[in-house]
Coordinates of C-alpha atoms and ligand atoms in Angstrom, one line a residue:
X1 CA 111.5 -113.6 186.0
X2 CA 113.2 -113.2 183.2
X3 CA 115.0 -109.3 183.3
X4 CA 114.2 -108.1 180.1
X5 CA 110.6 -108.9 180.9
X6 CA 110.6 -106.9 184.2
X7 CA 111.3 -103.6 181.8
X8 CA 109.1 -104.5 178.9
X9 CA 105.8 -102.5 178.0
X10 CA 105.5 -104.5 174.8
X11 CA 102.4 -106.6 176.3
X12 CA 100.3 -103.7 176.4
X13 CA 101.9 -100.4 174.3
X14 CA 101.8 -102.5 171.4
X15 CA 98.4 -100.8 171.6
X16 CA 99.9 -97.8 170.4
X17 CA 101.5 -99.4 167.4
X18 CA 99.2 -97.1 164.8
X19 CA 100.1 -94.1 166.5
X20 CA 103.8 -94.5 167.3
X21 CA 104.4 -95.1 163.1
X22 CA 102.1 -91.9 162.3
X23 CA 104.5 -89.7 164.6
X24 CA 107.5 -91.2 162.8
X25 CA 106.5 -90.8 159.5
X26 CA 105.4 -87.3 160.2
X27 CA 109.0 -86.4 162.2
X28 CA 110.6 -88.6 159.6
X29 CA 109.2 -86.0 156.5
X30 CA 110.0 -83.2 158.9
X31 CA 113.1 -84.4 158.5
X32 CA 113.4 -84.7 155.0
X33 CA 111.8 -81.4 154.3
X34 CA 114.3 -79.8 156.8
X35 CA 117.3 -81.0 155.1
X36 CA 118.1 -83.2 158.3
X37 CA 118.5 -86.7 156.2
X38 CA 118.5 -86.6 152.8
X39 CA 114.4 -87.1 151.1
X40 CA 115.4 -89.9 149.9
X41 CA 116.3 -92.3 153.1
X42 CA 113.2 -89.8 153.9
X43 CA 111.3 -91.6 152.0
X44 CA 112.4 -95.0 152.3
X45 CA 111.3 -94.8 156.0
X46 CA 108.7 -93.7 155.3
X47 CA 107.8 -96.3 152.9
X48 CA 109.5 -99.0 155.4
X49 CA 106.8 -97.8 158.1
X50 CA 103.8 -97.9 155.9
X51 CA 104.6 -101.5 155.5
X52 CA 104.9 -102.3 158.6
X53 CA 101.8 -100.7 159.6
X54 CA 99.8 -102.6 156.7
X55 CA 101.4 -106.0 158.0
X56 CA 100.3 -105.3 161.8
X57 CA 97.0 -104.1 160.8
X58 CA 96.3 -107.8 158.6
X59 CA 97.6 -109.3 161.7
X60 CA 101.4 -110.7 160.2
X61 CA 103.5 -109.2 162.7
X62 CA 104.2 -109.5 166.6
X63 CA 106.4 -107.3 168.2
X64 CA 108.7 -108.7 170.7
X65 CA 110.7 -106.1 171.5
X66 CA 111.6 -104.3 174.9
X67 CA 108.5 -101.4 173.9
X68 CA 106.5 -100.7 171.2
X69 CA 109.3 -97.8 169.8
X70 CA 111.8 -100.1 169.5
X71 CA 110.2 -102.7 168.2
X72 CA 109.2 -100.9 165.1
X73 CA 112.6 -99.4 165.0
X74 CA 114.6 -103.2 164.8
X75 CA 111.4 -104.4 162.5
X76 CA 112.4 -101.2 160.4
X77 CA 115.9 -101.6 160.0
X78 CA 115.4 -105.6 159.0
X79 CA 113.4 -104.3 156.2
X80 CA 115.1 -100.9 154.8
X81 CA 118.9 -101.8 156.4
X82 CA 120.8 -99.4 158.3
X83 CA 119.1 -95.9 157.1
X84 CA 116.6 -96.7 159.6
X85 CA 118.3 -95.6 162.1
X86 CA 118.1 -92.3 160.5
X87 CA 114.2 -91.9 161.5
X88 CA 115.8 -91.7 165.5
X89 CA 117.3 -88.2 165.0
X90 CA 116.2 -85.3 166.7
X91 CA 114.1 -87.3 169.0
X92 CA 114.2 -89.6 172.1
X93 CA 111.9 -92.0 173.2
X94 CA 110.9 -90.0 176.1
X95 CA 109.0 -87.6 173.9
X96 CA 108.0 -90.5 171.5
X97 CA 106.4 -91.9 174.0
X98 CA 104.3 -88.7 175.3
X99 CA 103.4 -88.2 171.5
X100 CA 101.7 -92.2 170.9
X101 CA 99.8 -91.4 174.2
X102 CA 98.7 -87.9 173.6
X103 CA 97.7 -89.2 169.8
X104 CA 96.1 -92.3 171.3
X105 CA 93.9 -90.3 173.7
X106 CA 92.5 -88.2 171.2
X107 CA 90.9 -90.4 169.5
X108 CA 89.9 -92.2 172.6
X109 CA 88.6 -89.2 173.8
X110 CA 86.2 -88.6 170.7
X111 CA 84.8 -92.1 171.1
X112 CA 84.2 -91.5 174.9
X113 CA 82.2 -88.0 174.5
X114 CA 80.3 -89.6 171.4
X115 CA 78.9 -92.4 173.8
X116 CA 78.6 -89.9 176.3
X117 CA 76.2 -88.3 174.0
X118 CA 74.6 -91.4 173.0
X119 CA 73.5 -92.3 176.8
X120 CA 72.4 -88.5 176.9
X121 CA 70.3 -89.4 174.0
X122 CA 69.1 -92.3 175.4
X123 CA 68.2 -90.9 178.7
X124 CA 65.8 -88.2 177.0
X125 CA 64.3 -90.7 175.3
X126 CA 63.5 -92.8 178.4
X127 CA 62.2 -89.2 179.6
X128 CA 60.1 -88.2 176.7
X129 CA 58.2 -91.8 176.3
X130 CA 57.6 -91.3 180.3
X131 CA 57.1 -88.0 180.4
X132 CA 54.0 -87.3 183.0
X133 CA 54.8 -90.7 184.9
X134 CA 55.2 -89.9 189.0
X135 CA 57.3 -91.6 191.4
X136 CA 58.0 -90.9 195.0
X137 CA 61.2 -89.0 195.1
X138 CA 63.9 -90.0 198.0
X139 CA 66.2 -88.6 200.2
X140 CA 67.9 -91.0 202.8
X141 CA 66.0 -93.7 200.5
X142 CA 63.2 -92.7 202.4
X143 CA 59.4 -91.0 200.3
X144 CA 60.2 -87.5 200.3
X145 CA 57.8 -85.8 198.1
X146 CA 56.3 -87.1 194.6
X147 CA 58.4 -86.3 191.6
X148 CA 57.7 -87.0 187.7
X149 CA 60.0 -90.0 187.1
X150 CA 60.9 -88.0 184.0
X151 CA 62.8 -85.0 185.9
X152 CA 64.7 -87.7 188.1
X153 CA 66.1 -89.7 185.4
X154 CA 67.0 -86.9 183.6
X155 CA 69.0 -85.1 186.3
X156 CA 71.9 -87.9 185.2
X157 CA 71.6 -86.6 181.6
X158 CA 72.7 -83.1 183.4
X159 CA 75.0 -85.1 185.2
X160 CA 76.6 -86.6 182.1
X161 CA 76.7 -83.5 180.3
X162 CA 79.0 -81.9 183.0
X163 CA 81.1 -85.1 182.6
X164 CA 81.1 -84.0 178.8
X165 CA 82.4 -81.2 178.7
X166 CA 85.1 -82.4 181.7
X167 CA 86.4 -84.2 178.7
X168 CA 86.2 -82.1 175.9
X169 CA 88.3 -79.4 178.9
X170 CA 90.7 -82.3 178.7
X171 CA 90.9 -82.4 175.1
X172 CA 92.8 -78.9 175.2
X173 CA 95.5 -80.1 177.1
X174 CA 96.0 -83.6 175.7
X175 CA 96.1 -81.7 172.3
X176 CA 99.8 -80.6 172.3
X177 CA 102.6 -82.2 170.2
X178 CA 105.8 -82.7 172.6
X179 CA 108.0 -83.9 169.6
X180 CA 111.2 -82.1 169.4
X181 CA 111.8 -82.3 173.2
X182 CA 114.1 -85.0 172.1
X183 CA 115.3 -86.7 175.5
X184 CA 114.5 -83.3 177.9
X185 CA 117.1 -80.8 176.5
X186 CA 115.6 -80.1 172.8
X187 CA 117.9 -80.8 170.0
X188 CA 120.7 -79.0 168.1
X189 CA 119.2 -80.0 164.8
X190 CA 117.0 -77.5 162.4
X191 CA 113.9 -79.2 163.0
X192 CA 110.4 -77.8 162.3
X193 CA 108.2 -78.4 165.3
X194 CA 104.8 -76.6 164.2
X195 CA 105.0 -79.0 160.6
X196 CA 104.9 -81.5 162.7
X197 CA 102.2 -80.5 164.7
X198 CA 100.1 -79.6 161.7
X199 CA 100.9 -83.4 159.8
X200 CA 100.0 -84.5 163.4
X201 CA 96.7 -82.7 163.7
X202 CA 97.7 -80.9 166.7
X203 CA 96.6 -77.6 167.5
X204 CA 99.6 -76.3 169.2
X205 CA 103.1 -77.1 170.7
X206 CA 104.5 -77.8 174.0
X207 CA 106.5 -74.7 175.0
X208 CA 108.8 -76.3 177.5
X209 CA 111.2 -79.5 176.9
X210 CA 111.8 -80.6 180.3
X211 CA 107.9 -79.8 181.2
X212 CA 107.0 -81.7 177.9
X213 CA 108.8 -85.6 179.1
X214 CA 107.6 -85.0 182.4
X215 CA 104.1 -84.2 182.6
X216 CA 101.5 -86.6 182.8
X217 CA 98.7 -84.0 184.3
X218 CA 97.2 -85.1 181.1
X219 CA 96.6 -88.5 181.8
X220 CA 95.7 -88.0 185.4
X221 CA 93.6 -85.2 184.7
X222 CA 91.3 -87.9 182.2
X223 CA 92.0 -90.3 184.9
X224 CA 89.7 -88.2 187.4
X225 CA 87.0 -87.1 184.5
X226 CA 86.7 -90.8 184.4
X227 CA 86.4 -92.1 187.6
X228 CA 83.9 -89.0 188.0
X229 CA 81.7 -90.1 185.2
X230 CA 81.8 -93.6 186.5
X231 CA 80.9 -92.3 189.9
X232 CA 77.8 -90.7 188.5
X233 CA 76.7 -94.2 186.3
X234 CA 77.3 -96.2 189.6
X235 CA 75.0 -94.2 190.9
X236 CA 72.5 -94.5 187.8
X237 CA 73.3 -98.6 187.8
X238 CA 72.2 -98.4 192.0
X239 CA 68.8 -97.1 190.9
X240 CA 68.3 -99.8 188.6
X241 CA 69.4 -102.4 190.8
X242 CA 66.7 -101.0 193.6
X243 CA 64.4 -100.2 191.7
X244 CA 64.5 -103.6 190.0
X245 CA 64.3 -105.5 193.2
X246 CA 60.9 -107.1 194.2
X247 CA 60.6 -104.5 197.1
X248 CA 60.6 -101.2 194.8
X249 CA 59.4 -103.1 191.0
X250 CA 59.2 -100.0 189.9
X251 CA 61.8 -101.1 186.6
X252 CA 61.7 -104.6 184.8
X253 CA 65.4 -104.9 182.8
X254 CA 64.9 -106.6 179.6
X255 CA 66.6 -110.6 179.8
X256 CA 69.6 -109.7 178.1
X257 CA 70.8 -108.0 181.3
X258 CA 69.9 -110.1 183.9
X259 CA 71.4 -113.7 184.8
X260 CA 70.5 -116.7 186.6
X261 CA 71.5 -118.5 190.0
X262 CA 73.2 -121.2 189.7
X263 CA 70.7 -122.8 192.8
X264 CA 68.0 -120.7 193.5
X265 CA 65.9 -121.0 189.7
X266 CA 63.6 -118.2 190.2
X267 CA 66.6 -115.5 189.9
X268 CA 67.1 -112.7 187.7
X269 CA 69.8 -110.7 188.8
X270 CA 70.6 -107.1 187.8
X271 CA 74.8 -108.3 187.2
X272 CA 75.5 -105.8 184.6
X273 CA 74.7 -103.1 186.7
X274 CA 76.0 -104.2 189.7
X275 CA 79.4 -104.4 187.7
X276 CA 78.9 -101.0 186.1
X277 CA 78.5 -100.2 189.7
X278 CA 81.7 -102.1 190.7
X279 CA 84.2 -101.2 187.4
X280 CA 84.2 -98.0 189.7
X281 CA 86.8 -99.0 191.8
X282 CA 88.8 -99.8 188.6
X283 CA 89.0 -95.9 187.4
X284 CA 89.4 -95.3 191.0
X285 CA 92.2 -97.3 191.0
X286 CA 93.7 -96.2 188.1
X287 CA 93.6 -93.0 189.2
X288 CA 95.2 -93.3 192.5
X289 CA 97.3 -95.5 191.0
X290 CA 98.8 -92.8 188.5
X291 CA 98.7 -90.0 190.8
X292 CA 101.0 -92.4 193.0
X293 CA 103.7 -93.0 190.8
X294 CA 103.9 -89.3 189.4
X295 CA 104.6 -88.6 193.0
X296 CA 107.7 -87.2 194.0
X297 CA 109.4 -88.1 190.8
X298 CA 112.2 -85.6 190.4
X299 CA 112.3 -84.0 186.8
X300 CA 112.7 -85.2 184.3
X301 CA 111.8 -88.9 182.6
X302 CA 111.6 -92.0 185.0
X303 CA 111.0 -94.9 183.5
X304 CA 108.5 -95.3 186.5
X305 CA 106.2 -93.0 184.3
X306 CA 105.9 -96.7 181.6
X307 CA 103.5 -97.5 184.0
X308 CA 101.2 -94.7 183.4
X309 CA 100.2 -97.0 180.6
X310 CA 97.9 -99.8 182.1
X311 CA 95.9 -97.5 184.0
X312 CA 94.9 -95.4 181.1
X313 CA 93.8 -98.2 178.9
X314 CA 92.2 -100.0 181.6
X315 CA 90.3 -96.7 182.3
X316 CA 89.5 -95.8 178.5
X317 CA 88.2 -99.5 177.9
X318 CA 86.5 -99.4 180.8
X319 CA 84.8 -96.4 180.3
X320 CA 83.8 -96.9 176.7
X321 CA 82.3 -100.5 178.2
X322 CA 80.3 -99.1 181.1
X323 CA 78.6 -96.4 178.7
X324 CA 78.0 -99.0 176.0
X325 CA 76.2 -101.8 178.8
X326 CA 74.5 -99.0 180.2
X327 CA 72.6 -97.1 176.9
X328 CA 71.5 -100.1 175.9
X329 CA 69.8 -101.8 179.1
X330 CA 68.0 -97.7 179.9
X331 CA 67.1 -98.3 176.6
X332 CA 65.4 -101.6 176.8
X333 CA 64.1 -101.2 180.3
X334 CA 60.5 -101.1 181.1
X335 CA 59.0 -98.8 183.4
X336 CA 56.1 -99.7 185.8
X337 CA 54.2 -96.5 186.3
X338 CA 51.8 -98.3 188.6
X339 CA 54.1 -98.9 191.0
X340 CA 55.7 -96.3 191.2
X341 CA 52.3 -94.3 191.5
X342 CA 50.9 -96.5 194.6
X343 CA 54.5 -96.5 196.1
X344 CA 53.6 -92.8 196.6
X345 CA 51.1 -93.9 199.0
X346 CA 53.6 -94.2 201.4
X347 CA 55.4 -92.3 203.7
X348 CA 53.0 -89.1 203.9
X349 CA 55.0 -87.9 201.0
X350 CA 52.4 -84.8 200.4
X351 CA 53.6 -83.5 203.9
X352 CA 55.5 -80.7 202.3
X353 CA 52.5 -79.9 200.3
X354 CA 50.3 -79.4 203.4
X355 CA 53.0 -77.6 205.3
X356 CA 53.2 -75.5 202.1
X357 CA 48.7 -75.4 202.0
X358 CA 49.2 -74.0 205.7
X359 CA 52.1 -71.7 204.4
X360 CA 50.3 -70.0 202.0
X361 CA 47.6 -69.1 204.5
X362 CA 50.7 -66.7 206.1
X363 CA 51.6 -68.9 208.8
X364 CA 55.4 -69.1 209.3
X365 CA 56.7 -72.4 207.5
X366 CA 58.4 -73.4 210.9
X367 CA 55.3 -73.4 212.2
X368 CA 53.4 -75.4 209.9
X369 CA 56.0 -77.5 209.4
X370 CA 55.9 -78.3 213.3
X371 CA 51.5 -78.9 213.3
X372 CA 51.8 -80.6 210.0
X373 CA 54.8 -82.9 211.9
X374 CA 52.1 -83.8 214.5
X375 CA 49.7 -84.6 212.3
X376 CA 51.8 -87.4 210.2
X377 CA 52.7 -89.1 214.2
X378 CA 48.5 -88.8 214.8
X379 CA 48.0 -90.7 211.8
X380 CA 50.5 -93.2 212.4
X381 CA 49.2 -93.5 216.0
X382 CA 46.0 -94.0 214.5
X383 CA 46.5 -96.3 211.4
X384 CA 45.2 -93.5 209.3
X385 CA 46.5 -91.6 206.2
X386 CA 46.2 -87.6 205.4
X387 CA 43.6 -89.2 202.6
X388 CA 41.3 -90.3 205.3
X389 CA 41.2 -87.4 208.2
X390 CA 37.7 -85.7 208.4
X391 CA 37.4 -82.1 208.3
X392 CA 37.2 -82.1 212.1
X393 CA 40.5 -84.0 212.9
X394 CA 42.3 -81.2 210.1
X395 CA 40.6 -78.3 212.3
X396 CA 42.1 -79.8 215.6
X397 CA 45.4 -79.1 214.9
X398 CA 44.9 -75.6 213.3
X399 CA 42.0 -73.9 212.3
X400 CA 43.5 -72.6 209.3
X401 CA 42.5 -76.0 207.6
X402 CA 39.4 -76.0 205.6
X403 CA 37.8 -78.2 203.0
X404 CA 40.5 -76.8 200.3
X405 CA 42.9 -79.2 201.7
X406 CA 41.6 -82.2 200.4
X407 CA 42.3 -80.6 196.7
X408 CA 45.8 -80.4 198.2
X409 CA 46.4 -84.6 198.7
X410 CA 47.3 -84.8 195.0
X411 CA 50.2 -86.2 193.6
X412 CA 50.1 -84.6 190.1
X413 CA 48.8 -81.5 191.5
X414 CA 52.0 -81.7 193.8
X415 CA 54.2 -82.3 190.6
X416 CA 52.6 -79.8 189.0
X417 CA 52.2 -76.8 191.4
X418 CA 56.6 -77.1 191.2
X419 CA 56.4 -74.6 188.1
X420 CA 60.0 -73.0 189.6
X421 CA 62.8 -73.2 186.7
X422 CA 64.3 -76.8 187.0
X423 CA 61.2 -77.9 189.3
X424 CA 59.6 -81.4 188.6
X425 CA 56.1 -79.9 186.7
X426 CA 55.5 -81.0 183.6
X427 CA 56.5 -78.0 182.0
X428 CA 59.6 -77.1 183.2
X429 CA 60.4 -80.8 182.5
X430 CA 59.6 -80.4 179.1
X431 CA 61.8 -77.1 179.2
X432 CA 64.8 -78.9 180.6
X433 CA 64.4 -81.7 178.3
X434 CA 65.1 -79.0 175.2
X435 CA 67.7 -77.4 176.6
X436 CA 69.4 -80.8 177.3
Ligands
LIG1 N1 108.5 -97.6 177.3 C1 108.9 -96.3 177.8 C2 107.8 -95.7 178.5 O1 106.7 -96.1 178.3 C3 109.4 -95.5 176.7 C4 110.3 -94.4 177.1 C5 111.6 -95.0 177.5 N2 112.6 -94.0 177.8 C6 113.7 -94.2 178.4 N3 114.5 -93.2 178.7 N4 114.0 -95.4 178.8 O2 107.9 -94.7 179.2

């Protein structure tokens, strides 16, 4: 391997190309305005940058360069001549760098929380256009009680919008301007950090040079809102993948997200969100990965801290991916209420209602949990369902049973009777949904 190559960034910080030549125009007018360099090499920077950004942006230029800063810095000084190396004072790379990223991410971050808000949007649409349709619920993947699908699909929105505001938290501390730390020391030069800052759209400024090259809590901190929010749609892209399989049908995904076997012809397999389900170890990853190299590392730059790079844009890419795959196929999927109303059929899933029947006749719920325990075994025993016990066979095992029990074996009326704040009845779903 060639050794300039073992030390380059340029294959992937070229991505911050846009924001590196924003922070050095700003500094560079900072510098003007201050009296540092004279306006006028001021502005022929200035100018100089503005051209190189227009050329990168139409595609005319490559970089080559050991990283993305001094790329632009030799690209500047071929076109203006030697007063571009009048844009490097007052700074160093090492907060450079911390500025492209922090500039970078908060743009990534808007686009992140406005897809986040799309898929909210989407979910409560899926919830609104399904509102009254019941599925059994699960724990242990096992019938637990009947649910409206509604209020289960929508706990992700709840889910999502705790992974919201994780990043707009973020936001705060990506949102300082670190130019001026120079290399770790600050600088002996006049400069005006808050202009900056304001040029810069940054809302404050970092209050402590050494902290301000070494620090990459930011990045590790979005790291782990990422890989959280990816847990939670691996989670979502599970669901889909049971509930699409022949054993649950309760979901058909529209074609676009299914493929084909390359031998068995009858496939259509849920890929997309198995690999929403799988990008998870990717943020994972990137995040152990980042958390690894920071380390130990004694203050203040490393150059180990280049390599917080690749796990950042990996993470934001695939983040912005998973949400995009995902809206749309929730969007498109089609739900089989059918299914999911006879798959209620199994599993004695109004137990907890009976238990609850016997309950309310002031028998201790241990109690009635333990009779109504012994009457799901006699069923099994004898091939029979709650549905089909006589009056008699109730009364044998307590005679607080009456004929009022059959009004119990109700699936809405099980949905229905959970009227407590955040419960699954129709109006408290339709409550949650607005405050969503
Ligand atoms: N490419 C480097 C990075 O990403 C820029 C900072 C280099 N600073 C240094 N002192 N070598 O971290």
């Amino acid at each position: 391997m060639k050794l300039e190559k073992f030390v380059s960034s340029i294959d992937y910080d070229v991505k911050l190309t846009k924001y590196d030549i924003f922070g050095s125009i700003a500094h560079t007018k900072m510098l003007g305005n201050c009296g540092i360099i004279p306006k006028n090499d001021s502005k022929k920077i200035i100018n100089g940058l503005n051209s190189i950004l227009k050329d990168f942006v139409n595609g005319k230029l490559k970089f080559t360069g050991e990283d993305i800063h001094t790329s632009i810095e030799t690209e500047l000084k071929k076109r203006i001549g030697n007063v571009a190396g009048k844009m490097h004072t007052a700074r160093s790379r090492n907060d450079q760098v911390v500025l492209d990223v922090r500039l970078y991410l908060k743009d990534e971050l808007k686009i992140i929380v406005e897809k986040i808000d799309k898929t909210i949007g989407t979910i409560k649409n899926v919830a609104q256009k399904n509102l009254s349709v019941i599925m059994p619920g699960f724990t242990h993947l096992q019938n637990a009680q009947p649910v409206l699908f509604s209020h289960w699909f929508l706990s992700y929105g709840w889910m999502l919008k705790r992974d919201k505001e994780r990043f707009l938290d973020c936001y705060k501390r990506v949102d300082v301007m670190p130019l001026g730390a120079a290399a770790f020391a600050g600088t002996e030069f006049p400069i005006d950090r808050n202009f900056v800052a304001k040029e810069l759209g940054f809302s404050k400024i970092s209050e402590n040079s050494v902290d301000t090259v070494s620090d990459r809590d930011f990045l590790i901190e979005f790291l782990f809102d990422c890989s959280i929010v990816s847990m939670h749609l691996s989670r979502l892209a599970e669901e889909i993948i049971i509930w699409s399989s022949q054993q649950f049908g309760f979901i058909k995904l529209s074609g676009q997200f299914t493929t084909g076997s390359s031998i068995m012809p009858q496939k259509k397999n849920p890929d997309f969100a198995e690999l929403i389900r799988g990008k998870t170890g990717r943020t994972y990853g990137n995040l152990i990965s980042l958390l690894t190299v920071m380390k130990g590392l004694p203050l203040s730059y490393n150059r180990d801290m280049q390599m917080d790079k690749e796990p950042l844009f990996d993470s934001v890419e695939t983040i912005k991916n998973i949400l995009d795959v995902l809206s749309e196929m929730i969007n498109t999927v089609k739900i089989n209420s059918e299914k999911m109303l006879s798959s209620c059929k199994n599993g004695f899933i109004l137990a907890t209602d009976v238990a609850d029947y016997l309950t309310s006749k002031s028998m201790p719920f241990r109690t009635a949990h333990n009779i109504v325990g012994k009457i799901v075994n006699y069923c099994i025993k004898n091939k029979k369902s709650f549905n089909n016990l006589s009056i008699v066979e109730w009364k044998k095992f307590s005679d607080k049973f009456e004929k009022s029990v059959f009004e119990v074996l109700d699936f809405r009326k099980s949905t229905e009777l959970r009227k407590s704040n955040g419960g699954t009845s129709l109006s408290s779903v339709k409550q949650q949904l607005k405050k969503l």
